[in-house]
Coordinates of C-alpha atoms and ligand atoms in Angstrom, one line a residue:
M1 CA -8.3 15.0 14.9
G2 CA -8.6 14.2 11.2
L3 CA -8.9 10.9 9.4
R4 CA -6.9 8.2 11.1
F5 CA -6.7 4.4 11.2
L6 CA -5.3 1.6 13.3
T7 CA -4.9 -2.0 12.4
S8 CA -4.4 -5.1 14.6
G9 CA -3.9 -8.8 13.9
E10 CA -1.2 -11.4 13.5
S11 CA -0.6 -13.2 10.2
H12 CA -1.8 -16.5 11.5
G13 CA -4.0 -15.1 14.2
Q14 CA -7.8 -15.3 14.2
T15 CA -8.6 -12.1 12.3
L16 CA -7.4 -8.7 11.1
I17 CA -9.2 -5.7 12.5
S18 CA -8.9 -2.1 11.4
I19 CA -10.6 1.0 12.7
L20 CA -11.0 4.0 10.4
E21 CA -12.2 7.2 12.0
G22 CA -13.0 10.6 10.5
L23 CA -14.9 9.7 7.3
P24 CA -17.9 12.0 6.8
A25 CA -21.4 10.6 7.2
N26 CA -23.5 9.7 4.1
L27 CA -20.7 8.3 2.0
D28 CA -22.1 5.4 -0.1
I29 CA -20.2 2.2 0.6
D30 CA -20.0 -0.4 -2.0
I31 CA -19.0 -3.6 -0.3
D32 CA -18.3 -5.3 -3.6
F33 CA -15.8 -2.6 -4.4
I34 CA -14.0 -3.1 -1.1
N35 CA -13.9 -6.9 -1.6
N36 CA -12.6 -6.5 -5.1
E37 CA -9.8 -4.3 -3.8
L38 CA -8.9 -7.1 -1.4
R39 CA -9.0 -9.6 -4.2
R40 CA -6.6 -7.4 -6.3
R41 CA -4.1 -7.4 -3.5
Q42 CA -4.1 -11.2 -3.4
G43 CA -3.0 -11.5 -7.0
G44 CA 0.3 -11.5 -8.9
Y45 CA 2.6 -14.2 -10.2
G46 CA 5.2 -15.2 -7.6
R47 CA 2.9 -15.3 -4.6
G48 CA 3.3 -18.1 -2.1
G49 CA 0.8 -20.8 -1.0
R50 CA -1.0 -18.5 1.5
M51 CA -3.0 -16.8 -1.2
K52 CA -4.5 -20.1 -2.2
I53 CA -5.9 -20.5 1.3
E54 CA -7.3 -17.0 1.8
Q55 CA -10.2 -15.3 0.1
D56 CA -10.0 -12.0 1.9
T57 CA -13.4 -10.4 2.4
A58 CA -14.3 -7.4 4.6
N59 CA -16.8 -7.8 7.4
I60 CA -18.0 -4.3 8.3
L61 CA -18.7 -4.4 12.1
S62 CA -19.6 -0.7 12.7
G63 CA -19.9 2.8 11.3
V64 CA -21.9 1.8 8.2
R65 CA -25.7 1.5 8.1
F66 CA -27.8 0.5 5.1
G67 CA -24.8 1.1 2.8
K68 CA -23.8 4.5 4.0
T69 CA -21.3 5.8 6.6
I70 CA -22.9 7.4 9.7
G71 CA -19.9 9.4 10.9
S72 CA -18.8 7.0 13.6
P73 CA -15.7 4.9 13.6
I74 CA -15.7 2.1 11.0
A75 CA -14.5 -1.3 12.2
I76 CA -13.5 -3.7 9.5
E77 CA -12.7 -7.4 10.0
I78 CA -10.8 -9.7 7.6
K79 CA -10.8 -13.2 8.9
N80 CA -7.7 -15.3 8.4
K81 CA -8.9 -18.6 7.0
D82 CA -5.5 -20.1 7.8
W83 CA -6.4 -19.7 11.5
E84 CA -8.0 -23.1 11.4
N85 CA -4.5 -24.6 10.9
W86 CA -2.9 -22.4 13.6
Q87 CA -5.5 -22.3 16.4
N88 CA -3.4 -24.1 19.0
K89 CA -0.1 -22.6 17.8
M90 CA -1.4 -19.0 18.0
A91 CA -3.9 -19.4 20.9
P92 CA -4.3 -16.3 23.2
F93 CA -4.3 -18.6 26.3
G94 CA -3.1 -22.0 27.3
E95 CA 0.3 -23.7 26.6
K96 CA 2.3 -23.8 23.4
P97 CA 2.1 -27.3 21.8
E98 CA 5.2 -29.3 22.7
D99 CA 5.9 -30.3 19.1
F100 CA 5.8 -26.7 17.9
K101 CA 9.3 -25.3 17.9
D102 CA 10.2 -21.7 18.7
F103 CA 11.4 -19.7 15.8
T104 CA 15.0 -18.9 16.8
K105 CA 16.9 -18.4 13.5
P106 CA 16.3 -14.8 12.5
R107 CA 16.1 -14.1 8.8
P108 CA 18.3 -11.2 7.6
G109 CA 16.2 -8.4 6.2
H110 CA 13.1 -9.3 8.3
A111 CA 12.1 -7.8 11.6
D112 CA 13.0 -11.0 13.4
L113 CA 16.2 -10.2 15.2
V114 CA 15.7 -6.5 16.0
G115 CA 12.1 -7.1 17.0
G116 CA 13.2 -9.9 19.3
I117 CA 15.7 -7.7 21.0
K118 CA 13.3 -4.8 21.2
Y119 CA 10.3 -6.7 22.6
N120 CA 12.4 -9.3 24.6
Q121 CA 10.9 -12.3 22.7
K122 CA 12.9 -15.5 22.4
D123 CA 10.3 -17.0 20.1
L124 CA 10.7 -14.8 17.1
R125 CA 7.3 -15.9 15.8
N126 CA 5.9 -13.2 18.1
I127 CA 7.7 -10.7 15.9
L128 CA 7.2 -12.2 12.5
E129 CA 3.5 -12.7 12.9
R130 CA 2.9 -8.9 13.1
S131 CA 5.7 -7.7 10.9
S132 CA 4.4 -9.9 8.1
A133 CA 2.9 -8.1 5.1
R134 CA -0.4 -9.9 5.9
E135 CA -1.2 -6.6 7.7
T136 CA -1.5 -4.9 4.3
A137 CA -4.9 -6.6 3.8
S138 CA -6.2 -4.2 6.5
R139 CA -4.6 -1.2 4.8
V140 CA -6.2 -2.1 1.5
A141 CA -9.6 -2.3 3.1
V142 CA -9.1 1.1 4.8
G143 CA -7.8 2.4 1.5
A144 CA -10.9 1.2 -0.3
F145 CA -13.1 3.4 1.9
C146 CA -10.8 6.3 1.2
K147 CA -11.0 5.6 -2.5
L148 CA -14.8 5.7 -2.3
L149 CA -14.5 9.2 -0.7
L150 CA -12.1 10.3 -3.4
K151 CA -14.3 8.9 -6.2
A152 CA -17.2 11.0 -4.9
L153 CA -14.9 14.0 -5.6
N154 CA -13.9 12.5 -9.0
I155 CA -10.3 11.8 -7.8
H156 CA -9.0 8.4 -9.0
I157 CA -5.9 6.3 -8.2
Y158 CA -4.1 3.9 -10.4
S159 CA -1.0 1.8 -10.1
Y160 CA 1.2 -0.5 -12.2
V161 CA 4.5 -2.3 -11.8
V162 CA 7.4 -0.9 -13.9
S163 CA 10.1 -3.3 -13.0
V164 CA 10.6 -6.7 -11.4
G165 CA 14.2 -7.4 -10.4
E166 CA 16.3 -6.5 -13.4
I167 CA 13.5 -6.6 -15.9
S168 CA 11.9 -3.3 -16.9
T169 CA 10.3 -1.8 -20.0
S170 CA 10.5 1.2 -22.2
I171 CA 6.7 1.0 -22.8
I172 CA 5.3 3.3 -20.2
H173 CA 2.5 5.6 -21.5
E174 CA 2.0 9.2 -20.5
D175 CA -1.6 8.3 -19.6
P176 CA -1.7 6.6 -16.2
I177 CA -5.2 5.1 -17.0
L178 CA -3.8 3.4 -20.1
N179 CA -0.9 2.1 -18.0
A180 CA -3.2 0.8 -15.3
E181 CA -5.5 -0.9 -18.0
Q182 CA -2.4 -2.7 -19.4
A183 CA -1.3 -3.7 -15.9
E184 CA -4.7 -5.3 -15.2
K185 CA -4.1 -7.6 -18.2
S186 CA -0.7 -8.8 -16.9
V187 CA -0.1 -11.7 -14.5
I188 CA 2.0 -9.4 -12.3
R189 CA 0.4 -6.0 -12.9
F190 CA 3.3 -5.2 -15.2
V191 CA 2.8 -2.1 -17.3
D192 CA 3.9 -4.0 -20.4
P193 CA 2.0 -7.3 -20.5
S194 CA 4.0 -8.5 -23.6
K195 CA 6.8 -9.2 -21.0
D196 CA 4.6 -11.6 -19.0
N197 CA 6.3 -14.8 -20.3
E198 CA 9.7 -13.4 -19.8
L199 CA 8.8 -12.3 -16.3
M200 CA 7.2 -15.7 -15.4
E201 CA 10.4 -17.5 -16.5
Y202 CA 12.5 -15.0 -14.5
I203 CA 10.4 -15.5 -11.4
D204 CA 10.4 -19.3 -11.8
K205 CA 14.2 -19.3 -12.1
A206 CA 14.5 -17.2 -8.9
K207 CA 12.2 -19.7 -7.1
E208 CA 14.2 -22.7 -8.3
S209 CA 17.4 -21.2 -6.9
G210 CA 15.7 -20.4 -3.6
E211 CA 15.9 -16.6 -4.3
S212 CA 13.4 -13.8 -4.1
L213 CA 12.8 -10.6 -6.1
G214 CA 11.9 -7.0 -5.6
G215 CA 10.7 -4.4 -8.0
I216 CA 9.4 -0.9 -8.6
F217 CA 5.7 0.2 -8.9
E218 CA 4.2 3.5 -9.8
V219 CA 1.0 4.9 -8.2
V220 CA -0.8 7.9 -9.7
A221 CA -3.7 10.1 -8.4
I222 CA -5.5 12.2 -11.0
N223 CA -7.9 15.2 -10.6
V224 CA -6.5 16.3 -7.2
P225 CA -7.0 20.0 -7.1
P226 CA -4.1 22.4 -6.4
G227 CA -3.5 23.6 -2.9
I228 CA -3.9 20.3 -0.9
G229 CA -1.2 20.2 1.8
S230 CA 0.8 23.2 2.8
Y231 CA 4.4 24.7 2.9
I232 CA 3.8 26.6 6.1
Q233 CA 5.0 23.8 8.4
W234 CA 7.1 20.7 7.9
D235 CA 4.3 18.3 9.0
K236 CA 1.7 19.8 6.7
R237 CA 3.6 19.0 3.5
I238 CA 1.6 16.4 1.5
D239 CA 4.7 15.1 -0.2
G240 CA 6.2 14.3 3.2
D241 CA 3.1 12.4 4.2
I242 CA 3.0 10.5 0.9
A243 CA 6.7 9.5 1.3
K244 CA 6.0 8.3 4.9
A245 CA 2.9 6.4 3.9
I246 CA 4.5 4.6 1.0
M247 CA 7.8 4.0 2.8
S248 CA 5.8 2.4 5.7
I249 CA 4.7 -0.4 3.4
Q250 CA 6.6 -3.6 4.2
A251 CA 9.9 -4.0 2.2
I252 CA 9.8 -0.6 0.6
K253 CA 13.3 1.0 0.6
G254 CA 12.9 3.9 -1.8
V255 CA 10.2 6.5 -2.7
E256 CA 10.3 9.1 -5.4
I257 CA 7.8 11.8 -6.4
G258 CA 7.9 12.7 -10.1
L259 CA 11.4 12.5 -11.5
G260 CA 12.7 11.9 -8.0
F261 CA 16.4 11.1 -8.0
E262 CA 16.7 11.8 -11.7
S263 CA 15.8 15.4 -11.1
A264 CA 19.1 15.8 -9.1
K265 CA 21.1 15.1 -12.3
R266 CA 19.2 17.6 -14.6
I267 CA 19.7 21.3 -15.1
G268 CA 16.9 23.4 -13.7
S269 CA 15.2 24.2 -17.0
K270 CA 14.8 20.5 -17.6
V271 CA 13.0 19.9 -14.3
M272 CA 10.5 22.7 -13.6
D273 CA 7.1 22.4 -15.1
E274 CA 6.4 25.5 -17.1
I275 CA 3.1 27.3 -16.5
G276 CA 0.4 28.0 -19.1
Y277 CA -3.1 29.4 -19.0
D278 CA -6.1 28.3 -21.1
N279 CA -9.3 28.7 -19.3
G280 CA -7.4 27.7 -16.2
Y281 CA -3.7 27.1 -15.3
F282 CA -1.9 24.1 -16.8
R283 CA 1.6 22.8 -16.9
Y284 CA 3.6 21.8 -20.0
S285 CA 5.2 18.9 -18.2
N286 CA 4.9 17.0 -14.9
N287 CA 8.4 16.4 -13.8
L288 CA 7.7 17.3 -10.2
G289 CA 5.0 14.6 -10.0
G290 CA 2.1 16.9 -9.0
T291 CA 3.6 18.6 -5.9
E292 CA 5.3 22.0 -5.4
G293 CA 6.1 23.5 -2.0
G294 CA 4.5 20.6 -0.2
M295 CA 1.2 21.2 -1.9
T296 CA -0.5 19.5 -4.8
N297 CA -0.3 21.6 -8.0
G298 CA -3.3 20.1 -9.9
M299 CA -1.1 17.8 -12.1
P300 CA -1.3 14.0 -11.5
I301 CA 0.5 12.9 -8.3
V302 CA 3.1 10.4 -9.5
V303 CA 4.9 8.3 -6.9
R304 CA 7.4 5.5 -7.4
A305 CA 8.4 3.0 -4.8
A306 CA 11.2 0.5 -4.7
M307 CA 10.6 -2.8 -3.0
K308 CA 13.5 -4.9 -1.8
P309 CA 13.3 -8.7 -2.5
I310 CA 11.3 -10.7 0.1
P311 CA 13.7 -11.5 3.0
T312 CA 12.6 -15.1 3.4
L313 CA 14.9 -17.2 1.3
M314 CA 14.4 -20.9 0.6
N315 CA 18.2 -21.0 0.1
P316 CA 18.8 -19.1 3.4
L317 CA 21.6 -16.8 4.3
R318 CA 23.9 -16.9 7.4
S319 CA 22.4 -16.2 10.7
V320 CA 22.8 -17.1 14.4
D321 CA 20.6 -19.1 16.7
I322 CA 19.4 -16.6 19.3
I323 CA 19.5 -19.3 22.1
S324 CA 22.7 -21.2 21.4
K325 CA 24.4 -18.3 19.5
D326 CA 25.6 -21.0 17.0
P327 CA 26.1 -19.9 13.5
L328 CA 23.6 -21.5 11.2
K329 CA 21.3 -20.7 8.2
A330 CA 18.3 -18.5 8.7
G331 CA 14.9 -20.0 9.3
K332 CA 12.4 -20.6 6.4
E333 CA 8.7 -19.8 6.4
R334 CA 6.3 -20.2 3.6
S335 CA 6.7 -17.0 1.6
D336 CA 6.3 -15.3 -1.7
V337 CA 9.1 -15.1 -4.4
T338 CA 7.9 -11.6 -5.1
A339 CA 5.0 -9.6 -3.9
I340 CA 5.5 -6.5 -6.1
A341 CA 2.0 -6.8 -7.6
A342 CA 0.4 -6.8 -4.2
A343 CA 2.6 -3.9 -3.1
S344 CA 1.3 -1.8 -5.9
I345 CA -2.3 -2.2 -4.6
V346 CA -1.2 -1.4 -1.1
G347 CA 0.5 1.7 -2.6
E348 CA -2.9 2.8 -4.0
A349 CA -4.5 2.3 -0.6
M350 CA -1.8 4.4 1.2
L351 CA -1.9 7.2 -1.4
A352 CA -5.7 7.2 -1.2
F353 CA -5.5 7.5 2.6
V354 CA -3.0 10.4 2.5
I355 CA -5.0 12.4 -0.1
A356 CA -8.3 11.7 1.7
Y357 CA -6.6 12.9 5.0
H358 CA -5.4 16.1 3.5
I359 CA -8.7 16.8 1.7
L360 CA -10.6 16.4 5.0
E361 CA -8.1 18.5 6.8
K362 CA -8.7 21.3 4.3
F363 CA -12.5 21.0 3.9
S364 CA -13.3 19.6 7.4
A365 CA -16.8 18.2 6.8
D366 CA -18.9 16.0 9.0
N367 CA -21.1 14.8 6.1
M368 CA -20.8 14.3 2.4
E369 CA -23.3 17.0 1.5
E370 CA -21.2 19.6 3.4
L371 CA -17.9 18.2 1.8
I372 CA -19.2 18.4 -1.7
I373 CA -20.5 21.9 -1.4
R374 CA -17.2 23.1 0.1
Y375 CA -15.2 21.1 -2.4
N376 CA -17.1 22.4 -5.5
E377 CA -16.9 26.0 -4.2
Y378 CA -13.1 25.6 -4.0
I379 CA -12.9 24.1 -7.5
N380 CA -14.8 27.1 -8.8
Y381 CA -12.6 29.5 -6.9
V382 CA -9.5 27.8 -8.3
R383 CA -10.9 28.2 -11.8
S384 CA -11.5 31.9 -11.3
F385 CA -8.1 32.6 -9.8
Ligands
EPS1 C1 0.8 -12.3 3.2 C2 0.7 -13.4 3.9 C3 1.8 -14.2 4.4 C4 3.0 -14.1 3.4 C5 3.3 -12.7 3.0 C6 2.2 -11.8 2.9 O1 1.4 -15.5 4.5 P1 2.2 -16.7 5.1 O2 3.2 -16.1 6.0 O3 1.2 -17.5 5.8 O4 2.8 -17.4 3.9 O5 2.6 -14.7 2.2 O6 4.1 -12.2 4.1 C7 5.5 -12.1 3.8 C8 6.0 -12.0 2.7 C9 6.3 -12.0 5.0 O7 7.5 -11.8 4.9 O8 5.8 -12.1 6.1 C10 -0.3 -11.5 2.7 O9 -1.4 -11.7 3.0 O10 0.0 -10.7 1.8

């Protein structure tokens, strides 16, 4: 079994727990880097009140000793500060407080109704607590470990937001590092920070009218060698795993690699990336976003994801009370107007996990020394091919 992780935790429960298994021993772990990744996820204009309560930090419970992995499963805890306000409402035992009403008005677009039917829960809080994107804090912590592994191999991951609702930009550079640098200057990780004022006004307006907004982010991995993933079986294709990992992020409804849907409109010669050789193979373009035949091809891996607007609306849509069956307006919960900036950081984490998974699948190493020897040997082999 290769690299894998599990998460647990409710949005207003005590704590979020993740277990990451399969990282090689002797990987240097920089806790400040991990906590900075968690901080990056908390940002972005348009977030709700919750992010003012939380200051997510990772408490490493196992698998790391004196700053290095030891090969055993890594347990990561991120405490919910908001738990203080929810202790009696989310208690594992005892009785529900009498004045705390069940959540019975499912929000269209959220997991509420279907989850209630599936798990036979008449208090839909039992659904929304886990389906909440609060869970993505765990993914970012796990992704930070994966990023540290990739950094040791000189593989880096960047992201930036390319549209919020209807607002997009024509200023997207070829160089993902430049785009990411620009995004870090923006209040919403937008690739063109000169649009910040326009975006803030747009988000404020959506908030005033009880609306929410989605958007599109791009996540890019550079220096991934060719030949990671495989065409020989459907479930070995790295592009399939990338699509699954990104689509699994809450509220994501579309994933593209490279030109994606645009490639379907073009003639063949305007899509394929021509091959050149200059002390090694290179491509004249990267329309296919760094994958061919379910394998990486050495070009940057470029993934785009479309996030739908947050389903919790302060001006709610029609719904039905699941007890009385009366038509009414959906329930409201504290929420974000848009979480596209946060989603881009979660996208980095998920891409980091998938690439780390496939690299460990190919090089199968128990410790970093072994991994680096095998990896460098492969890089030299690729150069000589
Ligand atoms: C989130 C925490 C949540 C929400 C958001 C993501 O906190 P709360 O529910 O207490 O406001 O802000 O989750 C949702 C948008 C959702 O629909 O559940 C976080 O940590 O990112």
